[in-house]
mmCIF file of C-alpha atoms in Angstrom:
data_model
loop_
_atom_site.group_PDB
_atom_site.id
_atom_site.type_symbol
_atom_site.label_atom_id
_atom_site.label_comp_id
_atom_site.label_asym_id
_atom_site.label_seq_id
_atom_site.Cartn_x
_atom_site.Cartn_y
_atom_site.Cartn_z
ATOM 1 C CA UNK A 1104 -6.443 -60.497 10.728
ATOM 2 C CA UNK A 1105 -4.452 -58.662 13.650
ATOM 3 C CA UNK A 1106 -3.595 -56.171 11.155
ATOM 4 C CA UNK A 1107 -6.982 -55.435 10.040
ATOM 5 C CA UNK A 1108 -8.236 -55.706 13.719
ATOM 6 C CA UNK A 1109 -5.736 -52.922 14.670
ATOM 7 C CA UNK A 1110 -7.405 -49.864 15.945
ATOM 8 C CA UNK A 1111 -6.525 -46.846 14.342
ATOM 9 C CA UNK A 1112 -3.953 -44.130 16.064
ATOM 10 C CA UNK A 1113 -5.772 -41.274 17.551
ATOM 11 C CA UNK A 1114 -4.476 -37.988 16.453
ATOM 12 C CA UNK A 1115 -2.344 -36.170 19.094
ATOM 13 C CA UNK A 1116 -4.043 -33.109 18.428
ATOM 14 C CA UNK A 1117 -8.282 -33.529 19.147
ATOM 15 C CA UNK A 1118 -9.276 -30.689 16.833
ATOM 16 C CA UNK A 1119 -13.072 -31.296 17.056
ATOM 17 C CA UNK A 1120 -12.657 -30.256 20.963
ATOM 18 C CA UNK A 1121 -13.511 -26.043 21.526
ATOM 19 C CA UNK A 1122 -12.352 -24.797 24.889
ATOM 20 C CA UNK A 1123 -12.631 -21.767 26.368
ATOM 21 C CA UNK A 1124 -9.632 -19.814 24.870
ATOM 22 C CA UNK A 1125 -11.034 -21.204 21.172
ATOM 23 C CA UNK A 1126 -14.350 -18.853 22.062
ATOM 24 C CA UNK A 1127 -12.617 -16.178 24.008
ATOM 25 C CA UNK A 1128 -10.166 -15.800 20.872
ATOM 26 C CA UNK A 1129 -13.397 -15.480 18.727
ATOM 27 C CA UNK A 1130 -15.375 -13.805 20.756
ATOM 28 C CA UNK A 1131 -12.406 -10.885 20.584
ATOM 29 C CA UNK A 1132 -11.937 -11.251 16.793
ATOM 30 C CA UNK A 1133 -15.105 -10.541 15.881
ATOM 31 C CA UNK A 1134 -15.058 -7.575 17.688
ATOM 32 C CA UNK A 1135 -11.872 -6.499 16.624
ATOM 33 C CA UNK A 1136 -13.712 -7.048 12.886
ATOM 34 C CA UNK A 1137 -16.800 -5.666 13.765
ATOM 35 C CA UNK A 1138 -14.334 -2.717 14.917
ATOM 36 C CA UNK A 1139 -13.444 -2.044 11.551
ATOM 37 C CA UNK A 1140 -16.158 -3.180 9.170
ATOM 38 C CA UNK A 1141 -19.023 -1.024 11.071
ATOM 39 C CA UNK A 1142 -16.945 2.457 10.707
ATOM 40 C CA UNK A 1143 -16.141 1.223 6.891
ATOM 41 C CA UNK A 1144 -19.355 0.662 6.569
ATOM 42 C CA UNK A 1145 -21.061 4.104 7.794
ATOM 43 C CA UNK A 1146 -18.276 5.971 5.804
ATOM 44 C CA UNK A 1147 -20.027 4.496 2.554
ATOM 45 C CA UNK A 1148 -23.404 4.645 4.018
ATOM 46 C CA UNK A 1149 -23.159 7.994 4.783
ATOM 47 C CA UNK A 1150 -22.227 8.639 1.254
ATOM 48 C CA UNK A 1151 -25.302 7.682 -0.214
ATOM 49 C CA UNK A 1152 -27.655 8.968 2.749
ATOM 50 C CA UNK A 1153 -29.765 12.394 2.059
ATOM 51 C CA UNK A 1154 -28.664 15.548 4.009
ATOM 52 C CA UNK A 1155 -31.730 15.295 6.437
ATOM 53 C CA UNK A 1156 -31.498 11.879 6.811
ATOM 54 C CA UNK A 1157 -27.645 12.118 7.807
ATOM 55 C CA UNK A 1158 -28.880 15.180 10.605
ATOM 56 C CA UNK A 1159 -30.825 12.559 12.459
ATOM 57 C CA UNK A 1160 -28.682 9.693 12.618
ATOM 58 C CA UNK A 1161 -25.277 10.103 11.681
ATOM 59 C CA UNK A 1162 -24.406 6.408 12.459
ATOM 60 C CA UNK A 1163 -26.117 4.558 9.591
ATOM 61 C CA UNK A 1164 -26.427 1.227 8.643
ATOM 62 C CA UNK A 1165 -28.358 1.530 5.672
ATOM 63 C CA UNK A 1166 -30.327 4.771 4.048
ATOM 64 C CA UNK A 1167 -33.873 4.740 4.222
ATOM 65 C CA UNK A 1168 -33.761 6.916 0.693
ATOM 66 C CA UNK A 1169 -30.415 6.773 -1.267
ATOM 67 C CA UNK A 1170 -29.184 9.300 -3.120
ATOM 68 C CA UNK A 1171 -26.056 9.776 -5.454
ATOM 69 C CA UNK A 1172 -26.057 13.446 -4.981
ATOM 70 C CA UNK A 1173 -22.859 13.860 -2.833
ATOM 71 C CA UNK A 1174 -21.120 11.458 -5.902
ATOM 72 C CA UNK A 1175 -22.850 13.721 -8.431
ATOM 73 C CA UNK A 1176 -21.136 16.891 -6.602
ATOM 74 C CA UNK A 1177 -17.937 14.764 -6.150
ATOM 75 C CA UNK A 1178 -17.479 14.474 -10.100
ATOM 76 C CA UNK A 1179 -18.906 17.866 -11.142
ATOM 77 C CA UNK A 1180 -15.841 20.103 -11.194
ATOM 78 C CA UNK A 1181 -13.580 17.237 -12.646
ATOM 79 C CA UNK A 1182 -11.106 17.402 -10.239
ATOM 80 C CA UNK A 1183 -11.306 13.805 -8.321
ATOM 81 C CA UNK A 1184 -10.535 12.396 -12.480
ATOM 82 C CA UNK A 1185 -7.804 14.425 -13.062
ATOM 83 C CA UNK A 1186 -6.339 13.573 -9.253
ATOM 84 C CA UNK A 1187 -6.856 9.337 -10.847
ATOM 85 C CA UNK A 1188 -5.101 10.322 -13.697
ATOM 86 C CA UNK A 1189 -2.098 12.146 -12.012
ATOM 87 C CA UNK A 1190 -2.160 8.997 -9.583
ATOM 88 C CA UNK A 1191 -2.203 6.241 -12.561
ATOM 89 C CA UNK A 1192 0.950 8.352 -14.471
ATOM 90 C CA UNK A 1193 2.501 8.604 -10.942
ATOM 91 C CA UNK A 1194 2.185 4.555 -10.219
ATOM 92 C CA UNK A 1195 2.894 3.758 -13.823
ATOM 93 C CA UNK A 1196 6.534 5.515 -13.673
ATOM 94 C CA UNK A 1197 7.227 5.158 -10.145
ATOM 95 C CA UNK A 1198 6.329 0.843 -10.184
ATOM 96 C CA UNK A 1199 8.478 -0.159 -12.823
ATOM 97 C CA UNK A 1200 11.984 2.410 -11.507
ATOM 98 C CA UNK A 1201 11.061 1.755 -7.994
ATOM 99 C CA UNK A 1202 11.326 -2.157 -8.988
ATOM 100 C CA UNK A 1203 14.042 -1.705 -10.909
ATOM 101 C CA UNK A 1204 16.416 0.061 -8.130
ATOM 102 C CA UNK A 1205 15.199 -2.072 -5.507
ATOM 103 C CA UNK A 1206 15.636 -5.638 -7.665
ATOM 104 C CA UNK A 1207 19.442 -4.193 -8.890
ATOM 105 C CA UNK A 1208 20.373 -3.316 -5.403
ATOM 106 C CA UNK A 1209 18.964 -6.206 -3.466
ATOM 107 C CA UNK A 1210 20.930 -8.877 -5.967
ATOM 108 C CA UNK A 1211 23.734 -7.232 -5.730
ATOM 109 C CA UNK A 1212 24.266 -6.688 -2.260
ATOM 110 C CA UNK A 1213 23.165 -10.583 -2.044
ATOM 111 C CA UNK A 1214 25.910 -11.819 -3.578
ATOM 112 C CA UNK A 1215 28.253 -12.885 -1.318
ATOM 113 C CA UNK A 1216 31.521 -12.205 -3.512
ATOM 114 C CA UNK A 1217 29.829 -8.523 -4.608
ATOM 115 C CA UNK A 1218 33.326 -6.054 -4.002
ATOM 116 C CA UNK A 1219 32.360 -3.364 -0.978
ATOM 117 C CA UNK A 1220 29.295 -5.434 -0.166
ATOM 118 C CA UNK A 1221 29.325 -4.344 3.330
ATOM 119 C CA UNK A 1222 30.431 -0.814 3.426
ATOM 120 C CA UNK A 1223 28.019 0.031 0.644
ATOM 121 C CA UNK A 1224 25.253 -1.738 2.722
ATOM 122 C CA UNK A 1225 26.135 0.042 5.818
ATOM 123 C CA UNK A 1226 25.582 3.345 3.785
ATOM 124 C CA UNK A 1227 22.243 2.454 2.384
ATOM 125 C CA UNK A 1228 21.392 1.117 6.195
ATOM 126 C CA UNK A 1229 22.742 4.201 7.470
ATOM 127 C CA UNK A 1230 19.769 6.470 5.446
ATOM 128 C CA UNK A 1231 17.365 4.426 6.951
ATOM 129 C CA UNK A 1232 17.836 5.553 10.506
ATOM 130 C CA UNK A 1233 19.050 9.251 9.512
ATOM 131 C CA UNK A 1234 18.176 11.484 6.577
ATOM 132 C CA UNK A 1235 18.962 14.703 5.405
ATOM 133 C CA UNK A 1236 14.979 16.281 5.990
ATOM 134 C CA UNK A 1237 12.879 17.675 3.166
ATOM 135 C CA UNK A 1238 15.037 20.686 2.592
ATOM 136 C CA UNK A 1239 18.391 19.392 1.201
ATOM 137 C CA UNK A 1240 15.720 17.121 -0.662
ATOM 138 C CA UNK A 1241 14.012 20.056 -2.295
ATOM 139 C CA UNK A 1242 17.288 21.825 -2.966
ATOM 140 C CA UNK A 1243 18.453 19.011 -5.190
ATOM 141 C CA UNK A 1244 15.354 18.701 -6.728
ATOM 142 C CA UNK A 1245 15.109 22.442 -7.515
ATOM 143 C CA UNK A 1246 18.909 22.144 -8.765
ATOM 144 C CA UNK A 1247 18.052 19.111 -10.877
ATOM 145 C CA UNK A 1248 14.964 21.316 -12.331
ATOM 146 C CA UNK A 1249 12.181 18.927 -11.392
ATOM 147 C CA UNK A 1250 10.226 21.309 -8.995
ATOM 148 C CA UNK A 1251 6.802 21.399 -10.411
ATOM 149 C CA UNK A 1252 7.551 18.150 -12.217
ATOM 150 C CA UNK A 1253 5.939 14.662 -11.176
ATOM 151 C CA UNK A 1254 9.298 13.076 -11.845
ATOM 152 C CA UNK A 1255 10.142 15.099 -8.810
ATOM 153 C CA UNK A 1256 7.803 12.807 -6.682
ATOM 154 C CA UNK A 1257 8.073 9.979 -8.671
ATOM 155 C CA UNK A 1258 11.910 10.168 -7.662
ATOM 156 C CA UNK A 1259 11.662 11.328 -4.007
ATOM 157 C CA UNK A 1260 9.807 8.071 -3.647
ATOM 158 C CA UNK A 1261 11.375 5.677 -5.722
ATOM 159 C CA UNK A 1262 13.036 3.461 -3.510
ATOM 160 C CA UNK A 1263 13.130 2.432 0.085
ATOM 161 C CA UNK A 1264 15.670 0.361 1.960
ATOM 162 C CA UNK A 1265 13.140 -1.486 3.945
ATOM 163 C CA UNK A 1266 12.039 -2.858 0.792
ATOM 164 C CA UNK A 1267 15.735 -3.489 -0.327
ATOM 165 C CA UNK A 1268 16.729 -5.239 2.757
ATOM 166 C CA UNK A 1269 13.409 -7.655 2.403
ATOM 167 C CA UNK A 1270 14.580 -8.518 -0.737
ATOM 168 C CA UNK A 1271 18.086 -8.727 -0.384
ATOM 169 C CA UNK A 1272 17.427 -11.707 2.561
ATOM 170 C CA UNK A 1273 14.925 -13.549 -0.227
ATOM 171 C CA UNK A 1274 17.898 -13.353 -2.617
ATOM 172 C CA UNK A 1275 19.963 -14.924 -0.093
ATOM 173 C CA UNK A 1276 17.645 -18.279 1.239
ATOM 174 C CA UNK A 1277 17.904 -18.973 -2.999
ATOM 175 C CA UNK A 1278 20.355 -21.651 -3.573
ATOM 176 C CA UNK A 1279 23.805 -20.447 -4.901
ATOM 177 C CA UNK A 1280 24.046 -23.780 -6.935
ATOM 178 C CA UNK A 1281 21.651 -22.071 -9.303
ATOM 179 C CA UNK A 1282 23.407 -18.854 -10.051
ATOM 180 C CA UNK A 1283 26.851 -21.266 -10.501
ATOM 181 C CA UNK A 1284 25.040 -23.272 -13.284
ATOM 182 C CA UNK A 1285 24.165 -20.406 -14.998
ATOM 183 C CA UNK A 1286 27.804 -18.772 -14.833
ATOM 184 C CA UNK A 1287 28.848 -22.646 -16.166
ATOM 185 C CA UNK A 1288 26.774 -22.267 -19.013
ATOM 186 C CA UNK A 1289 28.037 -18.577 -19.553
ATOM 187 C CA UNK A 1290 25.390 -16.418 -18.398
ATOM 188 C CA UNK A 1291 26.237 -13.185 -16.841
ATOM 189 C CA UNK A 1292 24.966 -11.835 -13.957
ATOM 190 C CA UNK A 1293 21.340 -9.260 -15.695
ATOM 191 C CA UNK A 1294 21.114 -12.315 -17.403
ATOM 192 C CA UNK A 1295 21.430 -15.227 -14.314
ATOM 193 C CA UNK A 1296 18.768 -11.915 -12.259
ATOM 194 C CA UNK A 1297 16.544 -11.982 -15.096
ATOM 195 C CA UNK A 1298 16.021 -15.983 -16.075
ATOM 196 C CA UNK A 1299 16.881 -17.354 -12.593
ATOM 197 C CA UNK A 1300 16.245 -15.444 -10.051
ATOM 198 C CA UNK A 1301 13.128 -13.525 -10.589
ATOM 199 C CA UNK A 1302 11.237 -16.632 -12.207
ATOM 200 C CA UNK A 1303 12.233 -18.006 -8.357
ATOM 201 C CA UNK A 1304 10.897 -14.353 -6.751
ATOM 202 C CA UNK A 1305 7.191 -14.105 -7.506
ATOM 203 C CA UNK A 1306 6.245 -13.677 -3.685
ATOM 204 C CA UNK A 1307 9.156 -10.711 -3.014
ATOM 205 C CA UNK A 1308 8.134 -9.235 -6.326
ATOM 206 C CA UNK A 1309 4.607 -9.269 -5.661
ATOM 207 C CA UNK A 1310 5.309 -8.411 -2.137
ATOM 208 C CA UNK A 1311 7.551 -5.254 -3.011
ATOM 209 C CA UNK A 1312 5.130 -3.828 -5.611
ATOM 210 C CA UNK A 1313 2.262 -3.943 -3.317
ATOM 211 C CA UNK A 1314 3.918 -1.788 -0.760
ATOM 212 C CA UNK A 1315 5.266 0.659 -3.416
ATOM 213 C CA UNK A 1316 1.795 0.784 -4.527
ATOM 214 C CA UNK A 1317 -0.088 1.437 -1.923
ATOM 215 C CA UNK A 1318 3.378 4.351 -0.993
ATOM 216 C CA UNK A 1319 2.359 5.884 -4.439
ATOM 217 C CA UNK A 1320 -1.364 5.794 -4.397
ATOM 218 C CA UNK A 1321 -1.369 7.200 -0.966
ATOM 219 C CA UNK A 1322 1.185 9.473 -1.602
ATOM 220 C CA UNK A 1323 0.255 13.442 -1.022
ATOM 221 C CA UNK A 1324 2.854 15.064 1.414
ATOM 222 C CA UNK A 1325 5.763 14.902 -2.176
ATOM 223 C CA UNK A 1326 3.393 16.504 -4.045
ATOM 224 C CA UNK A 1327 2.547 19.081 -1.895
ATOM 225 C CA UNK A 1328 6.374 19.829 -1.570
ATOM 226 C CA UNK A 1329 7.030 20.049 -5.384
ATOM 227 C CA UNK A 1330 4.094 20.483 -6.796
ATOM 228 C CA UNK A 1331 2.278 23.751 -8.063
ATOM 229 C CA UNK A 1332 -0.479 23.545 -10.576
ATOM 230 C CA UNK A 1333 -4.097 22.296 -9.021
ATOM 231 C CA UNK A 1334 -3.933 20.177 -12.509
ATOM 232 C CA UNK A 1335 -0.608 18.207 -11.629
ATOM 233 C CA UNK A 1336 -2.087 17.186 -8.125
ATOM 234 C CA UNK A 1337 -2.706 13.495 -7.623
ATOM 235 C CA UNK A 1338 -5.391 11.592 -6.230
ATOM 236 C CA UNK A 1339 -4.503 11.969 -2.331
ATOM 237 C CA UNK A 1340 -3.828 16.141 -2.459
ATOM 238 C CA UNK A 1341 -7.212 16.626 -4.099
ATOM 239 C CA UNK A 1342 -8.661 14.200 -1.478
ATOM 240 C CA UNK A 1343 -7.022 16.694 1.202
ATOM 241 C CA UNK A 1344 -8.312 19.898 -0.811
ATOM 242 C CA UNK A 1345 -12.092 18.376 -0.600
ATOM 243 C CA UNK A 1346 -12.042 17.320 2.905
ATOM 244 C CA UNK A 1347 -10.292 21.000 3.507
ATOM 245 C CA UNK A 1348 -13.509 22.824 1.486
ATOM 246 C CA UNK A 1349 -15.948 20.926 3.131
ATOM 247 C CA UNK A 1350 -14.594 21.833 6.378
ATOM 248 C CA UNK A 1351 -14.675 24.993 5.897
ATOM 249 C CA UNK A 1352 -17.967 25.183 3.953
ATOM 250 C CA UNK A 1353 -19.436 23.702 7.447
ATOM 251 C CA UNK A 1354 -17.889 26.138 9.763
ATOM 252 C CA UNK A 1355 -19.342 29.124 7.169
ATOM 253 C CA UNK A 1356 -22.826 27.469 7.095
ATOM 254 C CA UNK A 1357 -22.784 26.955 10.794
ATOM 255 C CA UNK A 1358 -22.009 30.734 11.464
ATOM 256 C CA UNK A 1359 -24.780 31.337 9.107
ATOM 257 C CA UNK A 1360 -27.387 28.695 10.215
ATOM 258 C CA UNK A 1361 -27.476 26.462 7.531
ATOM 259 C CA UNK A 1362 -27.303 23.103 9.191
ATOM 260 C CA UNK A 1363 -28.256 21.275 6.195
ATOM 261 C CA UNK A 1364 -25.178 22.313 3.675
ATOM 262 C CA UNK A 1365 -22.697 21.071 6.525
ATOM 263 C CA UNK A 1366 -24.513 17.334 6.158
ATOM 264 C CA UNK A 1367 -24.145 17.492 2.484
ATOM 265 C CA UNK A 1368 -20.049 18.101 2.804
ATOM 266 C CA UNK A 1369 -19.980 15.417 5.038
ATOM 267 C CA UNK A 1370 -21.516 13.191 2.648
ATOM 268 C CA UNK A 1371 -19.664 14.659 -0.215
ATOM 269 C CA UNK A 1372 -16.291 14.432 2.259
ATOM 270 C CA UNK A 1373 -17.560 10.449 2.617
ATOM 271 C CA UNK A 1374 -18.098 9.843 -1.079
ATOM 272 C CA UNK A 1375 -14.385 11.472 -1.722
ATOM 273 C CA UNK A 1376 -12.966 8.889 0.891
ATOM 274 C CA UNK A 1377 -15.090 5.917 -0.993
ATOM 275 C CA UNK A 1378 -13.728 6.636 -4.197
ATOM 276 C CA UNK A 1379 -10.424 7.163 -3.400
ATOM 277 C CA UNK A 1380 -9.643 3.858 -1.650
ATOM 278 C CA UNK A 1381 -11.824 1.564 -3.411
ATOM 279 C CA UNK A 1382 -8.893 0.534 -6.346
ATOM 280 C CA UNK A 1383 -6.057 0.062 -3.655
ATOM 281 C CA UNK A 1384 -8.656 -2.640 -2.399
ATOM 282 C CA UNK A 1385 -9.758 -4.089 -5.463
ATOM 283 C CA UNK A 1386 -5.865 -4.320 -6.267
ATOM 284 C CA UNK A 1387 -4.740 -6.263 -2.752
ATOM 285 C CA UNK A 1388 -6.410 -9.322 -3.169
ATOM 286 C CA UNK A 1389 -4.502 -9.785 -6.563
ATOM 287 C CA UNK A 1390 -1.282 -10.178 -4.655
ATOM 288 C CA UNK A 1391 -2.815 -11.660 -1.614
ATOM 289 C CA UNK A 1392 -1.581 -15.137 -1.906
ATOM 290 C CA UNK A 1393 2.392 -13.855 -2.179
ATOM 291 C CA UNK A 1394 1.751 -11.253 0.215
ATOM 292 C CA UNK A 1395 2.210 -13.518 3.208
ATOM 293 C CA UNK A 1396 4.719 -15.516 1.969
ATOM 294 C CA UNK A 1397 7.019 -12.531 0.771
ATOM 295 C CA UNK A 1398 6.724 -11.126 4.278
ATOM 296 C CA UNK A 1399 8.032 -14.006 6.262
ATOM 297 C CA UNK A 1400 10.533 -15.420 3.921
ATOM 298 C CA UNK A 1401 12.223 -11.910 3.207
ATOM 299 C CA UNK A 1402 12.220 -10.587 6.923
ATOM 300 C CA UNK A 1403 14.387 -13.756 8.059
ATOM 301 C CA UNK A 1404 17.900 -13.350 8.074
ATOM 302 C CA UNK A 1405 19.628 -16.313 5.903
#
């Protein structure tokens, strides 16, 4: 009976309790959300808002008559489809090599009996702080034969030590006793990477690939090095070349009085922005639930 009588423990923690701080914090994270979602917002508003209606408010919250003409002039010359397609050839080399180099690298240079481990890391570390600029880069390239290429991009961004270094430290938290069953049973070491490791590596992996990703999609400055040919451009350069027009189709049709033609590049500049980022966000929340966990377990040291 004393046992049934007893009183259950109260919780050290009384989470049902909101002080002050709780709605201070809340009070400043909804603005800080409201910062971003209301500009995010009027971008895409903006897009679909007539010219006259953008003249007299240009902060909108929702068009009083929508219009897909600024989308209509967006996709008329072709050039925002051929930009995707550059883009999608661009991510699907660059991904899988930029993978590749990082993955080899990382397990290597996490092995703790891998000969010239630490010279070899103090080289890669020492390109990180100090590089030789764009012009010895575009000398090799042009050397190689890749100017005007998209290997050349695909190349100049294939790999990045930050990303090697986050996955060298996952490789290292993995228990060894793994990797020395494997070598018992007689696997070698692409073979002990590919059936041990990287089954064990789904939040680096996922981790890594979104930030190459998102270094591809948004990619332009590369391509505006080594490439030549308005068809070879990807998504981000014809982006720039847009925003660049309708700039400059405003200043003319100020000078000339046409107030109306400089709302309809803005909303034509506001549909190009739209289109542009809307797959990098549809694609985040696919690697969402590693994302996190990558981060944290690959930027502590083991």
């Amino acid at each position: 009976m004393s046992t049934l009588a007893r009183k259950p423990k109260k919780s050290k923690f009384n989470t049902t309790r909101v002080t002050g701080l709780d709605i201070f914090i809340f009070i400043i994270l909804t603005l800080g959300a409201l910062s971003i979602l209301i500009p995010f917002w009027n971008v895409i508003m903006i897009s679909f808002a007539t010219q006259r209606e953008y003249a007299e408010n240009p902060l909108l919250m929702w068009p009083k008559e929508p219009t897909f003409s600024s989308y209509q002039a967006l996709f008329a010359d072709g050039s925002i489809l051929t930009g995707y397609w550059n883009t999608i050839k661009l991510m699907a080399a660059g991904l899988p090599l930029s993978l590749f180099l990082t993955v080899s690298m990382a397990y290597g240079l996490s092995r703790p009996k891998f000969p010239g481990k630490k010279p070899i890391f103090f080289l890669v570390l020492f390109t990180m702080i100090f590089n030789g600029g764009i012009v010895p880069l575009y000398l090799i390239m042009k050397d190689l034969g890749l100017t005007g290429s998209l290997w050349a991009v695909i190349l100049a961004g294939s790999f990045s030590v930050f990303n090697m270094i986050l996955m060298m430290n996952y490789f290292q938290g993995l228990p060894e006793s793994l990797m020395e069953s494997a070598r018992l049973d007689g696997a070698g070491e692409w073979r002990i990477l590919r059936s041990v490791v990287l089954p064990l590596a789904a939040p680096i992996m996922a981790t890594i690939a979104l930030f190459y990703g998102v270094a591809f999609w948004n990619s332009w400055y590369d391509a505006m090095i080594f490439l030549r040919k308005a068809d070879q451009l990807p998504l981000q350069n014809v982006l720039r070349a847009i925003i660049v027009e309708s700039q400059t189709n405003a200043s003319n049709a100020t000078s000339v009085g046409q107030g109306t033609a400089a709302s309809f590049s803005t909303g034509m500049k506001m549909a190009a922005v739209f289109v542009t980022m809307l797959p990098i966000m549809a694609f985040f929340p696919l690697l969402q639930k590693h994302f996190a966990k990558g981060v944290l377990t690959g930027a502590i040291k083991t």
